[in-house]
């Protein structure tokens, strides 16, 4: 809300007098429990978090299990079964590229804005008991990724998954798409910002053809598995 934003701004203005660590701690105390401050620094006055983003990477995690998994219940959606990986992959092929994603736009977004977006990668993979979807795109509509997941799950159960997704996409009607899956399985993995060196956290093969041309800043900290793209430029995000 506006009051919280004003307090965040005031904390930032006071950071210079109190030092970097104190400024970060002050901001951290004002944020909700599922959002934390990793680092804080000044940017140009013209910087805009949305307009200066080159691309965004989301991941959706589905836990395929009939038994509860308490340690991952807040970061994955548990279901008893899912369609085969081959069918899910076939469904994803119809979403790559520049399309009108009106069918996948839920109410609550900005009225009148274009629903055309470009997705560079839509990739399913298996990790143990999980099915994970990685999506990299120039921009996303309200609840778009969660609706894409629900639609692909429906389409993958049909005889021609690609044709089923294509029909939904070309309908340009939200009623043609599947339900938006639960929010807790979705995570904002990284955002690439224009002319901003940031940590490297992108799997190999995820970004060919994506603009990531600026300098990178090595990240000596935790790196997920062995999946690091040497020439990628990303900013780690949080659960959304």
Coordinates of C-alpha atoms in Angstrom, one line a residue:
X1 CA 0.0 0.0 0.0
X2 CA 1.0 3.7 -0.3
X3 CA 2.0 3.9 3.4
X4 CA 4.3 0.9 3.1
X5 CA 5.9 2.3 -0.1
X6 CA 6.5 5.7 1.6
X7 CA 8.2 4.0 4.5
X8 CA 10.4 2.0 2.1
X9 CA 11.3 5.2 0.4
X10 CA 12.1 6.9 3.6
X11 CA 14.3 4.0 4.7
X12 CA 16.2 4.2 1.4
X13 CA 16.8 7.9 1.8
X14 CA 18.2 7.3 5.3
X15 CA 20.5 4.5 4.2
X16 CA 23.4 6.9 3.3
X17 CA 23.6 8.3 6.8
X18 CA 23.2 4.9 8.5
X19 CA 25.3 2.7 6.2
X20 CA 24.5 -0.1 3.7
X21 CA 23.8 -2.8 6.3
X22 CA 21.5 -0.7 8.3
X23 CA 19.6 0.4 5.2
X24 CA 19.1 -3.2 4.0
X25 CA 18.0 -4.3 7.5
X26 CA 15.5 -1.5 7.7
X27 CA 13.9 -2.4 4.4
X28 CA 13.9 -6.1 5.2
X29 CA 11.9 -5.4 8.4
X30 CA 9.2 -3.7 6.4
X31 CA 8.7 -6.5 3.9
X32 CA 6.4 -9.5 4.2
X33 CA 7.8 -12.8 5.5
X34 CA 8.2 -14.3 2.0
X35 CA 10.2 -11.4 0.6
X36 CA 13.7 -10.6 1.7
X37 CA 16.4 -8.0 0.8
X38 CA 19.5 -9.6 -0.7
X39 CA 21.3 -6.4 -1.6
X40 CA 20.6 -2.7 -2.1
X41 CA 22.2 -0.1 -4.3
X42 CA 21.4 3.1 -6.2
X43 CA 20.3 3.2 -9.8
X44 CA 19.8 6.0 -12.3
X45 CA 16.7 8.2 -11.7
X46 CA 15.1 7.0 -15.0
X47 CA 15.3 3.3 -14.0
X48 CA 12.0 1.5 -14.3
X49 CA 11.7 -2.1 -13.0
X50 CA 9.3 -3.2 -15.7
X51 CA 10.4 -1.2 -18.8
X52 CA 14.1 -1.9 -18.2
X53 CA 13.5 -5.7 -17.9
X54 CA 14.8 -7.5 -21.0
X55 CA 13.3 -10.9 -20.1
X56 CA 11.8 -12.8 -17.2
X57 CA 12.2 -16.4 -16.1
X58 CA 9.4 -18.2 -14.2
X59 CA 9.4 -21.8 -13.0
X60 CA 6.3 -23.8 -12.0
X61 CA 6.8 -26.9 -9.8
X62 CA 4.4 -29.8 -9.7
X63 CA 5.0 -32.6 -7.2
X64 CA 3.6 -35.9 -8.4
X65 CA 2.9 -37.8 -5.2
X66 CA -0.1 -39.4 -3.4
X67 CA 1.6 -38.6 -0.1
X68 CA 2.2 -35.3 1.6
X69 CA 5.6 -33.7 1.4
X70 CA 5.6 -31.1 4.2
X71 CA 9.0 -29.6 3.3
X72 CA 7.9 -28.6 -0.2
X73 CA 4.2 -28.0 0.3
X74 CA 4.6 -24.2 0.1
X75 CA 6.7 -24.2 -3.1
X76 CA 5.1 -26.9 -5.2
X77 CA 1.6 -28.0 -6.2
X78 CA 1.0 -31.7 -5.3
X79 CA -1.1 -33.9 -7.6
X80 CA -1.4 -37.7 -7.8
X81 CA -0.6 -37.9 -11.5
X82 CA 0.2 -35.9 -14.6
X83 CA 0.3 -36.7 -18.3
X84 CA 3.6 -38.0 -19.9
X85 CA 6.5 -35.7 -20.4
X86 CA 6.3 -36.2 -24.1
X87 CA 2.7 -35.0 -24.3
X88 CA 3.5 -32.0 -22.1
X89 CA 6.4 -31.1 -24.3
X90 CA 4.3 -31.3 -27.4
X91 CA 1.7 -29.0 -25.8
X92 CA 4.4 -26.4 -25.1
X93 CA 5.6 -26.1 -28.7
X94 CA 2.6 -24.1 -29.6
X95 CA 3.4 -21.4 -27.1
X96 CA 6.9 -20.4 -28.2
X97 CA 7.3 -17.2 -30.2
X98 CA 5.2 -14.1 -30.5
X99 CA 1.5 -14.6 -30.1
X100 CA -1.7 -13.0 -28.9
X101 CA -2.1 -14.7 -25.4
X102 CA -5.5 -13.2 -24.8
X103 CA -6.9 -16.7 -24.0
X104 CA -4.4 -16.9 -21.1
X105 CA -5.1 -13.5 -19.6
X106 CA -7.2 -13.6 -16.4
X107 CA -9.3 -10.7 -15.3
X108 CA -7.5 -8.3 -13.0
X109 CA -4.8 -7.1 -15.5
X110 CA -4.6 -3.6 -17.1
X111 CA -7.6 -3.0 -19.4
X112 CA -6.7 -1.9 -22.9
X113 CA -3.2 -3.2 -22.9
X114 CA -1.9 -5.4 -25.7
X115 CA -2.1 -9.1 -25.0
X116 CA 0.7 -9.9 -27.5
X117 CA 3.8 -11.4 -25.8
X118 CA 6.9 -13.2 -26.9
X119 CA 7.9 -16.4 -25.1
X120 CA 11.5 -17.5 -25.9
X121 CA 11.3 -20.8 -24.1
X122 CA 8.6 -23.0 -22.7
X123 CA 10.2 -26.2 -21.4
X124 CA 9.1 -29.1 -19.2
X125 CA 11.5 -31.3 -17.4
X126 CA 11.5 -34.1 -14.8
X127 CA 13.4 -33.7 -11.5
X128 CA 12.8 -36.6 -9.2
X129 CA 9.1 -36.7 -8.3
X130 CA 8.6 -33.2 -9.8
X131 CA 7.5 -31.9 -13.2
X132 CA 8.9 -28.4 -13.6
X133 CA 8.0 -25.9 -16.3
X134 CA 10.5 -23.2 -17.2
X135 CA 9.1 -20.2 -19.1
X136 CA 11.3 -17.3 -20.4
X137 CA 9.6 -14.3 -22.0
X138 CA 9.7 -10.6 -22.7
X139 CA 6.6 -10.1 -20.7
X140 CA 3.6 -11.8 -19.1
X141 CA -0.1 -11.1 -18.5
X142 CA -1.9 -11.4 -15.2
X143 CA -1.9 -15.1 -14.1
X144 CA -0.6 -16.1 -17.5
X145 CA 2.0 -18.7 -16.5
X146 CA -0.5 -20.4 -14.1
X147 CA -3.1 -20.5 -16.9
X148 CA -0.5 -21.9 -19.4
X149 CA 0.3 -24.7 -17.0
X150 CA -3.4 -25.6 -16.5
X151 CA -4.1 -25.5 -20.2
X152 CA -1.1 -27.7 -21.1
X153 CA -2.1 -30.3 -18.5
X154 CA -5.5 -30.5 -20.1
X155 CA -4.1 -30.5 -23.6
X156 CA -1.5 -33.2 -22.8
X157 CA -4.3 -35.6 -21.9
X158 CA -5.7 -35.4 -25.5
X159 CA -4.7 -37.2 -28.6
X160 CA -3.0 -34.2 -30.2
X161 CA -1.7 -31.9 -27.4
X162 CA -0.1 -29.3 -29.8
X163 CA -3.4 -28.9 -31.8
X164 CA -5.4 -28.6 -28.5
X165 CA -3.1 -25.7 -27.3
X166 CA -3.2 -24.1 -30.7
X167 CA -7.0 -24.1 -30.7
X168 CA -7.0 -22.4 -27.3
X169 CA -4.4 -19.8 -28.3
X170 CA -6.2 -18.9 -31.6
X171 CA -9.6 -18.6 -29.8
X172 CA -8.4 -15.5 -28.0
X173 CA -11.0 -16.2 -25.4
X174 CA -10.2 -16.9 -21.7
X175 CA -13.1 -19.4 -21.5
X176 CA -11.3 -21.7 -24.0
X177 CA -8.2 -22.1 -21.7
X178 CA -7.8 -24.3 -18.7
X179 CA -8.0 -23.2 -15.0
X180 CA -5.1 -21.3 -13.5
X181 CA -3.2 -23.7 -11.2
X182 CA -2.5 -22.7 -7.6
X183 CA -0.1 -19.8 -7.0
X184 CA 2.2 -21.5 -4.5
X185 CA 3.9 -23.6 -7.2
X186 CA 5.1 -20.6 -9.1
X187 CA 8.4 -18.9 -8.6
X188 CA 10.0 -15.9 -10.2
X189 CA 13.5 -17.3 -10.9
X190 CA 15.3 -14.3 -12.6
X191 CA 14.8 -11.0 -14.3
X192 CA 17.4 -9.6 -16.7
X193 CA 17.7 -5.8 -16.5
X194 CA 19.1 -3.6 -19.1
X195 CA 22.8 -2.7 -18.5
X196 CA 22.7 -4.3 -15.1
X197 CA 25.4 -6.8 -14.1
X198 CA 23.7 -9.4 -11.9
X199 CA 24.3 -13.0 -10.6
X200 CA 24.2 -15.9 -13.0
X201 CA 21.5 -18.4 -12.2
X202 CA 20.2 -19.6 -15.6
X203 CA 20.2 -23.3 -16.8
X204 CA 22.2 -24.0 -19.9
X205 CA 20.2 -24.0 -23.1
X206 CA 17.4 -21.8 -21.6
X207 CA 18.5 -18.5 -23.2
X208 CA 19.7 -19.0 -26.8
X209 CA 18.3 -16.1 -28.9
X210 CA 17.5 -14.1 -25.8
X211 CA 19.1 -10.6 -25.3
X212 CA 21.7 -11.1 -22.5
X213 CA 24.5 -9.1 -24.0
X214 CA 25.7 -7.0 -21.1
X215 CA 28.5 -7.8 -18.6
X216 CA 27.8 -10.4 -16.0
X217 CA 28.7 -10.4 -12.3
X218 CA 30.1 -13.8 -11.0
X219 CA 28.0 -15.3 -8.3
X220 CA 30.3 -17.4 -6.0
X221 CA 27.4 -18.3 -3.8
X222 CA 24.8 -21.1 -4.0
X223 CA 24.2 -22.3 -7.6
X224 CA 21.2 -24.7 -8.2
X225 CA 22.5 -28.1 -9.3
X226 CA 25.1 -27.6 -12.1
X227 CA 22.9 -25.5 -14.2
X228 CA 24.7 -22.2 -14.9
X229 CA 24.8 -20.3 -18.2
X230 CA 28.3 -18.7 -18.4
X231 CA 27.1 -15.8 -20.5
X232 CA 23.7 -15.1 -19.0
X233 CA 22.7 -12.0 -17.1
X234 CA 20.0 -12.5 -14.5
X235 CA 18.6 -11.3 -11.2
X236 CA 17.4 -13.8 -8.7
X237 CA 13.8 -13.3 -7.7
X238 CA 11.3 -14.6 -5.2
X239 CA 8.1 -16.5 -4.9
X240 CA 5.1 -14.8 -6.6

